[in-house]
Amino acid sequence: ADGAPSSLLATAGAMRAAGLLLAWALLHPAASQQCHPSSPGGVLRFTDRHAEIQVPALHRVPSSLDPLYGLVQRCLDLIQQNPLPTELLRTALNDPSSVRTSQVVQYELGYVVCAAVALLFTVAVPVAGLCFCYCRSRRRCGGRLRAHRRSLGCRRRCLLACLSFTSLIILISVTCAFVTSQRVKGQMEPGLGAVPSTLRTLRQHLANVPQGVQMVVDKFEVPQKQIISDLGGKHGTRQHPELAPGMDEVLMVSRCLAGLSRSVGLSIHAQLKAITYAALADLQDRAGDLQTSLHHLQILHRTVRALVAARAELEPALRERRRRVVALLDDPRCTSCASVLGRAQGLELGADYGKVPSVEKVLKALVGLPRSDFAEMIRQGNGTFNSIPELAVERMAQVIQDLRGDLARTAEKVQSIADSFPLPDYTRPVSEVLGKAEERSQPYLQEVQRFEWYRWIAGTVLCSIILLILLCNVTGMALGAYGLSKREDPSDYECRGEAGAKFLLVGVGLAFLFSWLLILLVFATFLVGGNIQTLVCRNWVNQEIYKFIDTPGNLPPSMNLTRQLNLRRDSNLSSAYRECKSGAGLWEVLQLDRSYDLDEHLKTPKYTADFQKRLGDFTANLGDVRLLRSEGRQDLETFARSGVDEVDYGRFQEEMKNPVVQTSLPGLARNLEGLQKMQRNSTVAGQLAAEARVLWHMQNSTVQSQEALVVKLGESVQFLSHLAPHLKERVKRTLANTASVEARLPVQAQQILRQELGCFTRKELRYFAQYLNWVGQTLREDVASCQPLATALDNGRVILCDRIADPWNAFWFSLGCCTFFLIPNIIFAVRLTKHFRPIRNRLM
């Protein structure tokens, strides 16, 4: 009897441990990867898409000389106001021999007028120089003043100011000429070098199309690696941030390494753990109720028997004590004892536990229970349920391997895109045209570069001569003015004034000597640069050149760019240029979709059918978990039928309200002790003290032990009275709930499996779709982009017009200003010379 409670306590301890395990599992749920059908898949990153060769776009760089460039362009617009000579160019290109000079003169009328002015200047200035030399030899030009007048000082200052002003204008102009000449030289070499390099780059761009297509196709490794990583393989070592720190490390590591199969298992585990752990917890509670109820029933039975035996033992002793105490208190010698006599007469037993219901029948029904180890059963059910992730890995191993094989076959299908891509057949003629253009441009570019070298040398020399003329002017004015300030008499000879006059005459001589060369250089550069600006650049900007090329019949058959560039029949250079500039690809410009249906080759089902079907057909049993074995179910059913709920626990509670003895033994003992002190008779006092001691002994030895048993009985009665009314209902609910969970686990596990596989399939199909959409966009816009062709044309205009023609035209304009201002410079210098020399006659 004593060993049974200890074994029950040990079993209850094991049950409490299992309960703590379940509580921990409920409070710390395993992390799971929820896969919702509406959640977006990961975004793939495609870097280094292909080895395309881009033509860097050039732009006009703002410059401090832009106002000068604008002024020159406005001047050229005034000189050449005629639009693009369409008829003249058509005739010149198709039948050069039929071009009439009158047509050219009529179009170039502004330049003809400028040529006449330049010719007049070229002839007139040297003739004027000869005349000046003749006059100077006759001492007439640049000689001395005949008489001194008061107005000479004002005239002298006016001439000094005018010569200084013209010199300043010439200085500014020659500075601009130097700067623009150097800028032309600095831009000419890279500009001319950009022509063959751009053509070569365009050819490389076109020749690189097959390689670019292959590199785009090779990027299938991006979704392939991602899918393999999601399936679980050597790339599946990604960290999952949704796994909370502090969880089972083995579970986290295995999930990170396993991929799809373990994710499916963990998802099933996560979504079913609530009902499973709740069922296990409920089962643990019923097993605990069984163990605890059996324990309290045994306590109840033993305690009642002990109380009945103790009552039988206490009854004769208590009867004898009542007789003796009553007799003593009724003795006439006992002083003031009548007040306690009534309490002593009530000294009799109270509660009678022989009247309470017996629980022997219930104990007989529960004998041998529990036959099963509920703690071990719960641990096994919990372990089986927690092994679902590992079970999923095992069951899905073959399908994972098959899916990897499907991916390998899909990569072979993707390779067919590169094998059948038709663009190289269309770009080959364009590449040939670019190659011929590069080859034929070399001699012309070399001639242009040689001509530019001569121009730069001539411009530098002539600008240096202009600076020398300015130096003579400045030196002459400085010496002459200094000499005038030191001369006391206007008729006196002063060497510094004379030297100043000679410097001025040297500048005049240089101006006469080189002005015709200046005007020839100005006109030559003006004729070239002006026509480039008005005939080419102006019509290039407003795209009149493209319109001329697009008009049928303007170009000879050998220069048919639409045919040579293999453009579609309904297209032309203008529309192709606009499409290319807007970012269109050769695919769109050449309309290759008429001969090659790229969209058909990039349909997702073409590459994902096998992958999708294999996942759709897969099934596996992952939820076969036994929570309650048959012997455990029988134990609970026996417990429910045992009659624990039929015992009248109210009778126990009513009986426990009665004390063990009706009269309080400690109270009566204290009353006797009080009476002892009041007695005059020592014999009576001694008897009262003896009776009080016997009462105290009876209370401490017998009554207190019974009261302790009553307290223990009360605890068991309280537990059983609370459990009994709901026992059958709870056991019935637990058994039904356990059976329901065991039946639902396989069905719901299969549903979750289908849901997870469907979500995984949609996620991986998005990877396929992202890749195929990227392939289509890249092949249409980047790999076969014709934007480099438009960029090359724009770069040609920037180089020719903005970087070469603008400073070229600014150069001849600045040099022309210098040349034309040499005429007033000569006049002012010659007239000022007389003021620096001594006057012949003094004014009286």
mmCIF file with all atom_site columns, N, CA and C in Angstrom, residues 18 25 63 165 167 227 281 378 493 506 543 556 569 586 671 824:
data_model
loop_
_atom_site.group_PDB
_atom_site.id
_atom_site.type_symbol
_atom_site.label_atom_id
_atom_site.label_alt_id
_atom_site.label_comp_id
_atom_site.label_asym_id
_atom_site.label_entity_id
_atom_site.label_seq_id
_atom_site.pdbx_PDB_ins_code
_atom_site.Cartn_x
_atom_site.Cartn_y
_atom_site.Cartn_z
_atom_site.occupancy
_atom_site.B_iso_or_equiv
_atom_site.pdbx_formal_charge
_atom_site.auth_seq_id
_atom_site.auth_comp_id
_atom_site.auth_asym_id
_atom_site.auth_atom_id
_atom_site.pdbx_PDB_model_num
ATOM 1  N N  . ALA A 1 18  ? 6.390   15.640  -19.429  1.00 0.00 ? 18  ALA A N  1
ATOM 2  C CA . ALA A 1 18  ? 5.837   15.662  -20.785  1.00 0.00 ? 18  ALA A CA 1
ATOM 3  C C  . ALA A 1 18  ? 5.000   16.910  -21.001  1.00 0.00 ? 18  ALA A C  1
ATOM 4  N N  . ALA A 1 25  ? 6.807   23.585  -26.468  1.00 0.00 ? 25  ALA A N  1
ATOM 5  C CA . ALA A 1 25  ? 6.565   23.535  -27.908  1.00 0.00 ? 25  ALA A CA 1
ATOM 6  C C  . ALA A 1 25  ? 5.491   24.520  -28.338  1.00 0.00 ? 25  ALA A C  1
ATOM 7  N N  . SER A 1 63  ? 30.818  76.855  -73.961  1.00 0.00 ? 63  SER A N  1
ATOM 8  C CA . SER A 1 63  ? 32.125  77.510  -74.029  1.00 0.00 ? 63  SER A CA 1
ATOM 9  C C  . SER A 1 63  ? 31.933  79.016  -73.903  1.00 0.00 ? 63  SER A C  1
ATOM 10 N N  . PHE A 1 165 ? 42.276  102.483 -80.142  1.00 0.00 ? 165 PHE A N  1
ATOM 11 C CA . PHE A 1 165 ? 41.030  101.725 -80.232  1.00 0.00 ? 165 PHE A CA 1
ATOM 12 C C  . PHE A 1 165 ? 41.111  100.639 -81.306  1.00 0.00 ? 165 PHE A C  1
ATOM 13 N N  . SER A 1 167 ? 43.826  99.350  -82.468  1.00 0.00 ? 167 SER A N  1
ATOM 14 C CA . SER A 1 167 ? 44.802  98.353  -82.008  1.00 0.00 ? 167 SER A CA 1
ATOM 15 C C  . SER A 1 167 ? 44.177  97.398  -81.004  1.00 0.00 ? 167 SER A C  1
ATOM 16 N N  . ILE A 1 227 ? 16.641  28.273  -58.755  1.00 0.00 ? 227 ILE A N  1
ATOM 17 C CA . ILE A 1 227 ? 15.687  27.173  -58.609  1.00 0.00 ? 227 ILE A CA 1
ATOM 18 C C  . ILE A 1 227 ? 16.347  25.985  -57.906  1.00 0.00 ? 227 ILE A C  1
ATOM 19 N N  . ALA A 1 281 ? -1.643  17.958  -25.575  1.00 0.00 ? 281 ALA A N  1
ATOM 20 C CA . ALA A 1 281 ? -1.793  18.589  -24.259  1.00 0.00 ? 281 ALA A CA 1
ATOM 21 C C  . ALA A 1 281 ? -3.084  18.133  -23.579  1.00 0.00 ? 281 ALA A C  1
ATOM 22 N N  . ILE A 1 378 ? 2.965   10.082  -25.257  1.00 0.00 ? 378 ILE A N  1
ATOM 23 C CA . ILE A 1 378 ? 2.962   11.490  -25.680  1.00 0.00 ? 378 ILE A CA 1
ATOM 24 C C  . ILE A 1 378 ? 4.296   11.860  -26.301  1.00 0.00 ? 378 ILE A C  1
ATOM 25 N N  . TYR A 1 493 ? 64.332  118.733 -83.048  1.00 0.00 ? 493 TYR A N  1
ATOM 26 C CA . TYR A 1 493 ? 64.446  117.289 -83.340  1.00 0.00 ? 493 TYR A CA 1
ATOM 27 C C  . TYR A 1 493 ? 64.517  116.521 -82.021  1.00 0.00 ? 493 TYR A C  1
ATOM 28 N N  . VAL A 1 506 ? 56.906  101.238 -89.676  1.00 0.00 ? 506 VAL A N  1
ATOM 29 C CA . VAL A 1 506 ? 57.229  99.820  -89.857  1.00 0.00 ? 506 VAL A CA 1
ATOM 30 C C  . VAL A 1 506 ? 55.951  98.981  -89.756  1.00 0.00 ? 506 VAL A C  1
ATOM 31 N N  . GLN A 1 543 ? 17.435  68.269  -90.227  1.00 0.00 ? 543 GLN A N  1
ATOM 32 C CA . GLN A 1 543 ? 17.199  66.959  -90.861  1.00 0.00 ? 543 GLN A CA 1
ATOM 33 C C  . GLN A 1 543 ? 16.754  67.069  -92.313  1.00 0.00 ? 543 GLN A C  1
ATOM 34 N N  . PRO A 1 556 ? 21.991  58.326  -106.521 1.00 0.00 ? 556 PRO A N  1
ATOM 35 C CA . PRO A 1 556 ? 22.147  57.321  -107.580 1.00 0.00 ? 556 PRO A CA 1
ATOM 36 C C  . PRO A 1 556 ? 21.949  55.928  -107.021 1.00 0.00 ? 556 PRO A C  1
ATOM 37 N N  . ARG A 1 569 ? 11.240  47.814  -96.681  1.00 0.00 ? 569 ARG A N  1
ATOM 38 C CA . ARG A 1 569 ? 10.851  48.584  -97.859  1.00 0.00 ? 569 ARG A CA 1
ATOM 39 C C  . ARG A 1 569 ? 10.053  49.834  -97.508  1.00 0.00 ? 569 ARG A C  1
ATOM 40 N N  . LEU A 1 586 ? 17.570  46.864  -83.791  1.00 0.00 ? 586 LEU A N  1
ATOM 41 C CA . LEU A 1 586 ? 17.527  46.446  -85.192  1.00 0.00 ? 586 LEU A CA 1
ATOM 42 C C  . LEU A 1 586 ? 16.375  45.480  -85.416  1.00 0.00 ? 586 LEU A C  1
ATOM 43 N N  . ASN A 1 671 ? -10.021 25.148  31.349   1.00 0.00 ? 671 ASN A N  1
ATOM 44 C CA . ASN A 1 671 ? -11.001 25.445  32.408   1.00 0.00 ? 671 ASN A CA 1
ATOM 45 C C  . ASN A 1 671 ? -10.646 24.696  33.714   1.00 0.00 ? 671 ASN A C  1
ATOM 46 N N  . PRO A 1 824 ? 41.939  101.107 -91.224  1.00 0.00 ? 824 PRO A N  1
ATOM 47 C CA . PRO A 1 824 ? 41.986  102.317 -90.391  1.00 0.00 ? 824 PRO A CA 1
ATOM 48 C C  . PRO A 1 824 ? 43.253  102.393 -89.551  1.00 0.00 ? 824 PRO A C  1
#
